[in-house]
Coordinates of C-alpha atoms in Angstrom, one line a residue:
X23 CA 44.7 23.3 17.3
X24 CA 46.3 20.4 18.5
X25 CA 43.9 17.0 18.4
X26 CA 43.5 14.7 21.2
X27 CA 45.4 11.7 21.1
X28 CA 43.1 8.7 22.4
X29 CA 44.6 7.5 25.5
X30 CA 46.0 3.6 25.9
X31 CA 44.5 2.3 29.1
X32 CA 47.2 0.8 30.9
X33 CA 47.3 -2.8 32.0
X34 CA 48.2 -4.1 35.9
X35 CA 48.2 -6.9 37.8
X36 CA 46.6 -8.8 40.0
X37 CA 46.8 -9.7 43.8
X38 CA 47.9 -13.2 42.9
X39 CA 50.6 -11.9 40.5
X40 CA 51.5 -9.3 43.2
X41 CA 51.7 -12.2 45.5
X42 CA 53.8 -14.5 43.4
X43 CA 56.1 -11.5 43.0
X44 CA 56.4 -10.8 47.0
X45 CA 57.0 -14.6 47.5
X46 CA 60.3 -14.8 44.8
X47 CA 61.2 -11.4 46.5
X48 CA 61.3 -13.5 49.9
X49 CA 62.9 -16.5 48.8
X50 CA 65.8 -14.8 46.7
X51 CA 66.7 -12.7 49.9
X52 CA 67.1 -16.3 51.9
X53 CA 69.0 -17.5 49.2
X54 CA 71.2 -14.4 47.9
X55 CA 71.2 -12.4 51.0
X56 CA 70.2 -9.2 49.6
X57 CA 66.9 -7.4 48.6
X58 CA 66.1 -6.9 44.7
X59 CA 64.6 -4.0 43.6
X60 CA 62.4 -5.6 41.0
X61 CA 61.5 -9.4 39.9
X62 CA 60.4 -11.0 37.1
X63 CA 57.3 -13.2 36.9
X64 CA 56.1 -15.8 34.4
X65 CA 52.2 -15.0 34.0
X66 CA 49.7 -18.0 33.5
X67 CA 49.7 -16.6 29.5
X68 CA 53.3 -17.5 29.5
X69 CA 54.2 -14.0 29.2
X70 CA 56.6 -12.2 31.6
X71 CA 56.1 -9.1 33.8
X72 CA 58.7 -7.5 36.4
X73 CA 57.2 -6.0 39.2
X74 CA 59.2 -3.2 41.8
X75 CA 60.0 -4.8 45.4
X76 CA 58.7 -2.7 48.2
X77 CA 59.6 -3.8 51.4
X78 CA 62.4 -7.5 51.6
X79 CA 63.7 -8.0 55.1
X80 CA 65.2 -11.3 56.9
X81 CA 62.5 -13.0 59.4
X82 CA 65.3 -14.7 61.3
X83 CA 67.1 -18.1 59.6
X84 CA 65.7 -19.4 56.4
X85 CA 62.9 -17.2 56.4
X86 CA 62.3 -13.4 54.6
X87 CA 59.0 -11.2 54.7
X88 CA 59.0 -9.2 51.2
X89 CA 56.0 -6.8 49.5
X90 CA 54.7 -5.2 46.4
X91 CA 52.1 -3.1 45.8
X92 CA 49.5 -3.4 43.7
X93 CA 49.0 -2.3 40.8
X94 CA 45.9 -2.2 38.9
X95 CA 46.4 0.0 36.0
X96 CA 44.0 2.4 34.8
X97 CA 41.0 -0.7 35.8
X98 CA 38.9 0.7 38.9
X99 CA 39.5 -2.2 41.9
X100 CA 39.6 -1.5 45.8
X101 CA 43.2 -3.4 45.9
X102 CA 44.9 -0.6 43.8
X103 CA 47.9 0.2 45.6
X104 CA 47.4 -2.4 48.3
X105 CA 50.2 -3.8 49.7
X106 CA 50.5 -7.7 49.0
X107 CA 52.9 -9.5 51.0
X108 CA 54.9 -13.0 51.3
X109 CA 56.2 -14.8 54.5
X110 CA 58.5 -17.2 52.9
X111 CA 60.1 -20.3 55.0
X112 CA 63.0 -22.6 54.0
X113 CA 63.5 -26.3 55.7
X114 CA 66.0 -28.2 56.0
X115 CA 64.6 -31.5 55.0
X116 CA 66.1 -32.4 51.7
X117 CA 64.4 -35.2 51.0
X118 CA 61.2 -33.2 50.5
X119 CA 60.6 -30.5 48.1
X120 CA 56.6 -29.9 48.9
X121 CA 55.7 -26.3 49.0
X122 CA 52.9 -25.7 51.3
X123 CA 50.6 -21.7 50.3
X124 CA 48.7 -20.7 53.6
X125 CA 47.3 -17.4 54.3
X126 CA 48.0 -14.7 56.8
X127 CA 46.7 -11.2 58.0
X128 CA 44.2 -9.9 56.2
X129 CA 43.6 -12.6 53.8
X130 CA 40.1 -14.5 53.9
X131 CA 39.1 -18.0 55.0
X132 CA 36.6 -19.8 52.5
X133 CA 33.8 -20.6 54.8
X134 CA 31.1 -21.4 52.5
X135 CA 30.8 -24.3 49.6
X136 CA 30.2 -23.2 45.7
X137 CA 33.8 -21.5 45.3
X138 CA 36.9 -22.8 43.7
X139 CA 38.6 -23.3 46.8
X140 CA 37.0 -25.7 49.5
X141 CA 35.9 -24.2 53.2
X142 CA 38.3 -23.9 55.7
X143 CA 41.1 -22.9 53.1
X144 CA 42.1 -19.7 52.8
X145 CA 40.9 -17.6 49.9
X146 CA 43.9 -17.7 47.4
X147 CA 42.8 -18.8 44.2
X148 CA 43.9 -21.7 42.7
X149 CA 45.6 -19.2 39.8
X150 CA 47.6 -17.5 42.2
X151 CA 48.5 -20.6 44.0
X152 CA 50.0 -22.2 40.5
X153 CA 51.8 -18.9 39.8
X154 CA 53.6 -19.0 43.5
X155 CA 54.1 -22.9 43.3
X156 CA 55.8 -22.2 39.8
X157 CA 57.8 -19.0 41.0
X158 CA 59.2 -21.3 43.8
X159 CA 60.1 -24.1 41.5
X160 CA 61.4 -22.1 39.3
X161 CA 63.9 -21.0 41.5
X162 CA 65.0 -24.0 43.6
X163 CA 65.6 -25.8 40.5
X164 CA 68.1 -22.6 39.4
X165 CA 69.9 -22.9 42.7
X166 CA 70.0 -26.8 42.3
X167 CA 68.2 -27.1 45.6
X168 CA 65.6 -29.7 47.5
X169 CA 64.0 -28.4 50.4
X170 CA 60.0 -27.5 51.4
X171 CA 59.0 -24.3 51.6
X172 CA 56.2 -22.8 53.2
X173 CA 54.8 -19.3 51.6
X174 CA 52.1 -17.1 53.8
X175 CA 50.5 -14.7 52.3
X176 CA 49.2 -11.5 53.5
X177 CA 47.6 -8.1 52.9
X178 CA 48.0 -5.6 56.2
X179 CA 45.1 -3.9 55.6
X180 CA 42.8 -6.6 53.7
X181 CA 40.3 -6.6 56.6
X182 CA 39.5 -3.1 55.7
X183 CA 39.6 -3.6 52.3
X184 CA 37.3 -6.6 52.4
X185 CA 34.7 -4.5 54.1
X186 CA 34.5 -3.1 50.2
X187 CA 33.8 -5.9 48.4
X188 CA 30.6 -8.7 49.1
X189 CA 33.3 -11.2 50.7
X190 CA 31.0 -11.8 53.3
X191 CA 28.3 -12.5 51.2
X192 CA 30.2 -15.4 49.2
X193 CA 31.4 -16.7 52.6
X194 CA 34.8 -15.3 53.1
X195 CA 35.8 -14.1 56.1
X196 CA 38.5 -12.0 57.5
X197 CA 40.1 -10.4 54.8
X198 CA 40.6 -10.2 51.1
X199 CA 40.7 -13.1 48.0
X200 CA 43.7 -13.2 46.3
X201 CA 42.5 -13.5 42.6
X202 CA 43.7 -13.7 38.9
X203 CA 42.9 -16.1 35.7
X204 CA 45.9 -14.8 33.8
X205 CA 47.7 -12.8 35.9
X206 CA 46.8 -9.3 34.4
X207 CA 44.4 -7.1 34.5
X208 CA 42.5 -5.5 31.5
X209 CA 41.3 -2.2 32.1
X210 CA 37.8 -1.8 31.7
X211 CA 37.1 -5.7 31.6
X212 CA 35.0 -5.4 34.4
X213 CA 36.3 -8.8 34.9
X214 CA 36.6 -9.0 38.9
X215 CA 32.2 -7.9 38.9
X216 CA 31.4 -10.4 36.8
X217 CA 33.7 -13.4 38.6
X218 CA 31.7 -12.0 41.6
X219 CA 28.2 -12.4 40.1
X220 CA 29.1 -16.0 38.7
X221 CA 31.1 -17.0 42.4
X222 CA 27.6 -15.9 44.0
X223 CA 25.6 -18.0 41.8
X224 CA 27.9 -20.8 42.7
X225 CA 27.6 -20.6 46.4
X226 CA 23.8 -20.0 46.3
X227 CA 23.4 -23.4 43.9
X228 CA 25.7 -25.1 46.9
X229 CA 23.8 -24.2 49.4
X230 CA 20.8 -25.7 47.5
X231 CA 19.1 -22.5 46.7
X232 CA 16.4 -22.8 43.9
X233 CA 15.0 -19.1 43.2
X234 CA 17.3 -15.8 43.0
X235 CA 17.0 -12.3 43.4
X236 CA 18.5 -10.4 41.1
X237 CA 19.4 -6.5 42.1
X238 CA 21.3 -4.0 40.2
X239 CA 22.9 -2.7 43.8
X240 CA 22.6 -1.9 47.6
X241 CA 19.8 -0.1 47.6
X242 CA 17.7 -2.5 45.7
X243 CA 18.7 -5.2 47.5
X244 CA 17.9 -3.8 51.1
X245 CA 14.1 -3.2 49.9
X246 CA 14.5 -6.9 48.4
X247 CA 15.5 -8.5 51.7
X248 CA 13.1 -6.5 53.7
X249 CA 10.4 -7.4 51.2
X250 CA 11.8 -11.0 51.6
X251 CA 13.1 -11.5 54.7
X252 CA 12.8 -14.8 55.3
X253 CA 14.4 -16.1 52.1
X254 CA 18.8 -16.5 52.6
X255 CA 21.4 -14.3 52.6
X256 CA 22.6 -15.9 49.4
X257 CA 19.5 -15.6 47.3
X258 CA 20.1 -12.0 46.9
X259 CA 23.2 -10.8 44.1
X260 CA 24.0 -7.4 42.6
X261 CA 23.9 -8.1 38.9
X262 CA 24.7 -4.1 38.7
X263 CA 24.9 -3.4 34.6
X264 CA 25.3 -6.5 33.9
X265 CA 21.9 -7.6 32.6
X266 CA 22.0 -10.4 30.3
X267 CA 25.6 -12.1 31.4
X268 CA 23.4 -12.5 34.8
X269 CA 20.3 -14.0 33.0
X270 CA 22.1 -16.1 31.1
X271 CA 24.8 -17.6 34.1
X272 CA 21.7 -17.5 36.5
X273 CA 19.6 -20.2 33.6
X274 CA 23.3 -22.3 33.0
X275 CA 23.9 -22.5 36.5
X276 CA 19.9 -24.3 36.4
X277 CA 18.2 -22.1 38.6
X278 CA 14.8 -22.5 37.9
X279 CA 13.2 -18.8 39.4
X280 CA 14.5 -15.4 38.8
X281 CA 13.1 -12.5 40.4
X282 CA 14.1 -9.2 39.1
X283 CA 14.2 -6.4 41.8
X284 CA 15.2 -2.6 40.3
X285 CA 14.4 1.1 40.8
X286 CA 12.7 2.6 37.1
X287 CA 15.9 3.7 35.2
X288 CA 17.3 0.1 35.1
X289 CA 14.2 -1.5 34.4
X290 CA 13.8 1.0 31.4
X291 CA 16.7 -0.2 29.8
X292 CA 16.4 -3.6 30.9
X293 CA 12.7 -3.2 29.0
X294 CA 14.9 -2.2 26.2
X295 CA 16.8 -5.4 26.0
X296 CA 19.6 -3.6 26.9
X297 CA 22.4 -6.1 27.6
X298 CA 24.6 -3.6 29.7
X299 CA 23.1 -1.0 31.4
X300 CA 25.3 1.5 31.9
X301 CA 24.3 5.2 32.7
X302 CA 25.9 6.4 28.9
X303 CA 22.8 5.1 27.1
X304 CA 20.1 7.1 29.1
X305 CA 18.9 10.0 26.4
X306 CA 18.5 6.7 23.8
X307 CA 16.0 4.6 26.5
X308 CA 14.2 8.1 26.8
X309 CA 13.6 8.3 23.5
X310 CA 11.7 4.7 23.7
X311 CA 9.9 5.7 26.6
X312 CA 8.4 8.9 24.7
X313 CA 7.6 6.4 21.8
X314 CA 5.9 3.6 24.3
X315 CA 4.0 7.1 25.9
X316 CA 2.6 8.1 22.7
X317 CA 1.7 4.4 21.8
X318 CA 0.1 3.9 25.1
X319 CA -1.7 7.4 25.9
X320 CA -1.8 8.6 22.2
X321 CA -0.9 11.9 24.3
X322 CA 1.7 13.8 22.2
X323 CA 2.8 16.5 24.7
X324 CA 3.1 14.0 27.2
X325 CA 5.4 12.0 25.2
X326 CA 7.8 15.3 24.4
X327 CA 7.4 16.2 28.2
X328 CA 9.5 12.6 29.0
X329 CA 12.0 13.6 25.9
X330 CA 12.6 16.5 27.8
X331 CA 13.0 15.2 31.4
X332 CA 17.0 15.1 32.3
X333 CA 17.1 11.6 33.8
X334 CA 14.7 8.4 34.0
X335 CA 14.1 8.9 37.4
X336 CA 12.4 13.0 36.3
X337 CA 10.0 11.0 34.1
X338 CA 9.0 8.4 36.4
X339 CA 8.1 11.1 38.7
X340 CA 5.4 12.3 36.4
X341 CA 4.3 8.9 34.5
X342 CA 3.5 7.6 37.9
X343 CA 0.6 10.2 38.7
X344 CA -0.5 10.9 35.2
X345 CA 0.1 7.4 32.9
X346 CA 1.0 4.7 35.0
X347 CA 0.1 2.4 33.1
X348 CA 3.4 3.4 31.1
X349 CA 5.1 2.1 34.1
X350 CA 3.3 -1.3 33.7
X351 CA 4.3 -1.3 29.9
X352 CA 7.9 -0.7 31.0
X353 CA 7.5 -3.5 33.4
X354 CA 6.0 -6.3 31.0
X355 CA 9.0 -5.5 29.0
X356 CA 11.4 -5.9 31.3
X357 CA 10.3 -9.4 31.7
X358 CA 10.1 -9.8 28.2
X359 CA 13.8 -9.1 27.9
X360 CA 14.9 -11.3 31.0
X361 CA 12.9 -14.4 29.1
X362 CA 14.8 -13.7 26.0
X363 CA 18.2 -13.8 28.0
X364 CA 17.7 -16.5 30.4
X365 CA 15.3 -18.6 28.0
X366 CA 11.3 -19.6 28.5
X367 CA 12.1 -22.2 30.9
X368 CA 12.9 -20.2 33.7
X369 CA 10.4 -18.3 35.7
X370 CA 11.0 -14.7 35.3
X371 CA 9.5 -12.0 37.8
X372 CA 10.1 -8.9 37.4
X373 CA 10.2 -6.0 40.5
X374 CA 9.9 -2.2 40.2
X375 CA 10.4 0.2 43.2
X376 CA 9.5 3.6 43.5
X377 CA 12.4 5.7 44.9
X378 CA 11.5 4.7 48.5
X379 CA 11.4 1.1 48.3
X380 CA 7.5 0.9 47.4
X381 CA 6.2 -2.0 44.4
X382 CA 5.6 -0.2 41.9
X383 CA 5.1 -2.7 39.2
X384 CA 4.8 -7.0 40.1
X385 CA 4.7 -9.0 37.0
X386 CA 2.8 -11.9 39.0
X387 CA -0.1 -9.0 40.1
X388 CA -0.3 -8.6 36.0

């Protein structure tokens, strides 16, 4: 029989590489007259990628609309396959070689402070903006020319695609970010969540916020804000898995309350100390949970009923009406673990909800 070979995840690249590779796509149709099938890039790593040409056509004069689509590898990300485009204008001033990045249809307008690019600019990072500055110098000095350039960027269907993503919630309207650190993307790196979580932190500390809320997703959140509905938009941010990178940015960033708002099977492994909490480690958190029951109610065929319950959520079902109590130790816990994370000197409550959005468990009631 033959064995499975383990799979190499394959790499991409980001919006901002697909943009820098749209934009020299543009410019070497002004200049050369024809469109190239492929380009090469220089990444932020210094390393070099080529990327396939997708649409190149002339805009009228000194000026060429040219796209790529994305490609993000074997890494899960809404702008897989997008289509990333570049508007690119030559002038005729030769005294001035300033290059001038704007953004088009479909890509956002910063509209809140805390981000890496001010509000009122649009949301092209200032990554991507050095790799399409570069790109452009690159090539203007190979063709021994002086002249300014304007590059607009574009997605056609980034207002859709923004509707995916919390956009809205860090203050960017009308369309997408064009992101990237290095110009790749590492599958698996979950790299775009957490620069998510840590750009939400940002913008809530800018708009003077003092005490977070902390949810692992949607569904939290909504019985968060209608629990708190007169606290800001930007108090509330989906840490989904990622437990302890939250704690710890949250306490760097200096906020000095953290309220943690989840449904039982997070805060199980979050009781844990758990640093990821991802849905592979659920049968080892049961096993805890029988060992806290038997602690706790000294009830031994209670404790093997919860090692044989399928998911956290069965057992909850049954701990509630019989040992709830349980529930409360699972609770403590979590707090426990949130204090180790984010240190002793930041207030830590923690939040459980039953399935429909009821408090199950309020650290400051305990």
């Amino acid at each position: 029989m033959a064995k499975n070979k383990k799979t190499r995840l394959r790499t991409g690249f980001t919006t901002g590489t697909a943009a820098a590779a749209a934009t020299k796509g543009a410019i070497l149709f002004i200049l050369e007259g024809k469109k190239h099938s492929k380009v090469e890039i220089e990444l932020l790593t210094g390393d070099h990628i080529t990327i396939p040409i997708y649409t190149c056509t002339s805009a009228g004069g000194k000026k060429a609309k040219c796209t790529v689509i994305k490609n993000a590898g074997d890494d899960p990300d809404i702008t897989h396959k997008a289509e990333i485009g570049a508007i690119v204008t030559l002038f005729e001033n030769r005294n001035k070689s300033n290059i001038v990045i704007t953004g088009g249809t479909g890509v956002g307008t910063v509209t809140k402070p805390g981000l890496e690019i001010n509000p009122g600019e649009p949301a092209i990072n200032p990554g991507p903006r050095q790799m399409i500055t570069q790109t452009v110098r690159e090539i203007l000095k190979e063709k021994k020319i002086s002249m300014p350039v304007k590059v607009e960027i574009f997605v056609p269907e980034g207002k859709t695609l923004a509707r995916k993503t919390l956009n809205q919630r860090l203050g960017i309207v009308g369309g997408i970010s064009i992101l990237g650190t290095t110009g790749i993307v590492t599958p698996m790196s979950h790299d775009s969540y957490i620069a998510t979580i840590q750009s939400s932190m940002s913008v809530a500390k800018a708009c003077g916020i003092t005490k977070l809320v902390l949810t692992t997703g949607r569904r939290s959140e909504r019985y968060s804000q209608a629990l708190w509905p007169n606290l800001p938009e930007e108090s509330f941010i989906q840490i989904g898995d990622f437990f302890r990178m939250s704690l710890k940015e949250a306490s760097k960033k200096g906020f000095a309350s953290i309220t943690l708002a989840a449904f039982f099977g997070k805060s199980l492994k979050m009781a844990q100390g758990v640093p990821h909490t991802h849905a592979a480690k659920s049968r080892l958190t049961l096993h805890k949970l029988a060992d806290w029951s038997l602690e706790l109610t000294k009830n031994k065929a209670f404790s093997e009923k919860i090692l044989s319950a399928n998911t956290a959520r069965h057992a909850f079902d049954f701990i509630l009406d019989q040992y709830p109590e349980v529930i409360l130790h699972v609770g403590k816990q979590m707090v426990k673990s949130a204090k180790l994370f984010a240190g002793t000197h930041v207030h830590i409550r923690g939040i459980i909800f039953d399935y429909n959005g009821n408090i199950i468990f309020n650290s400051d009631s305990h």
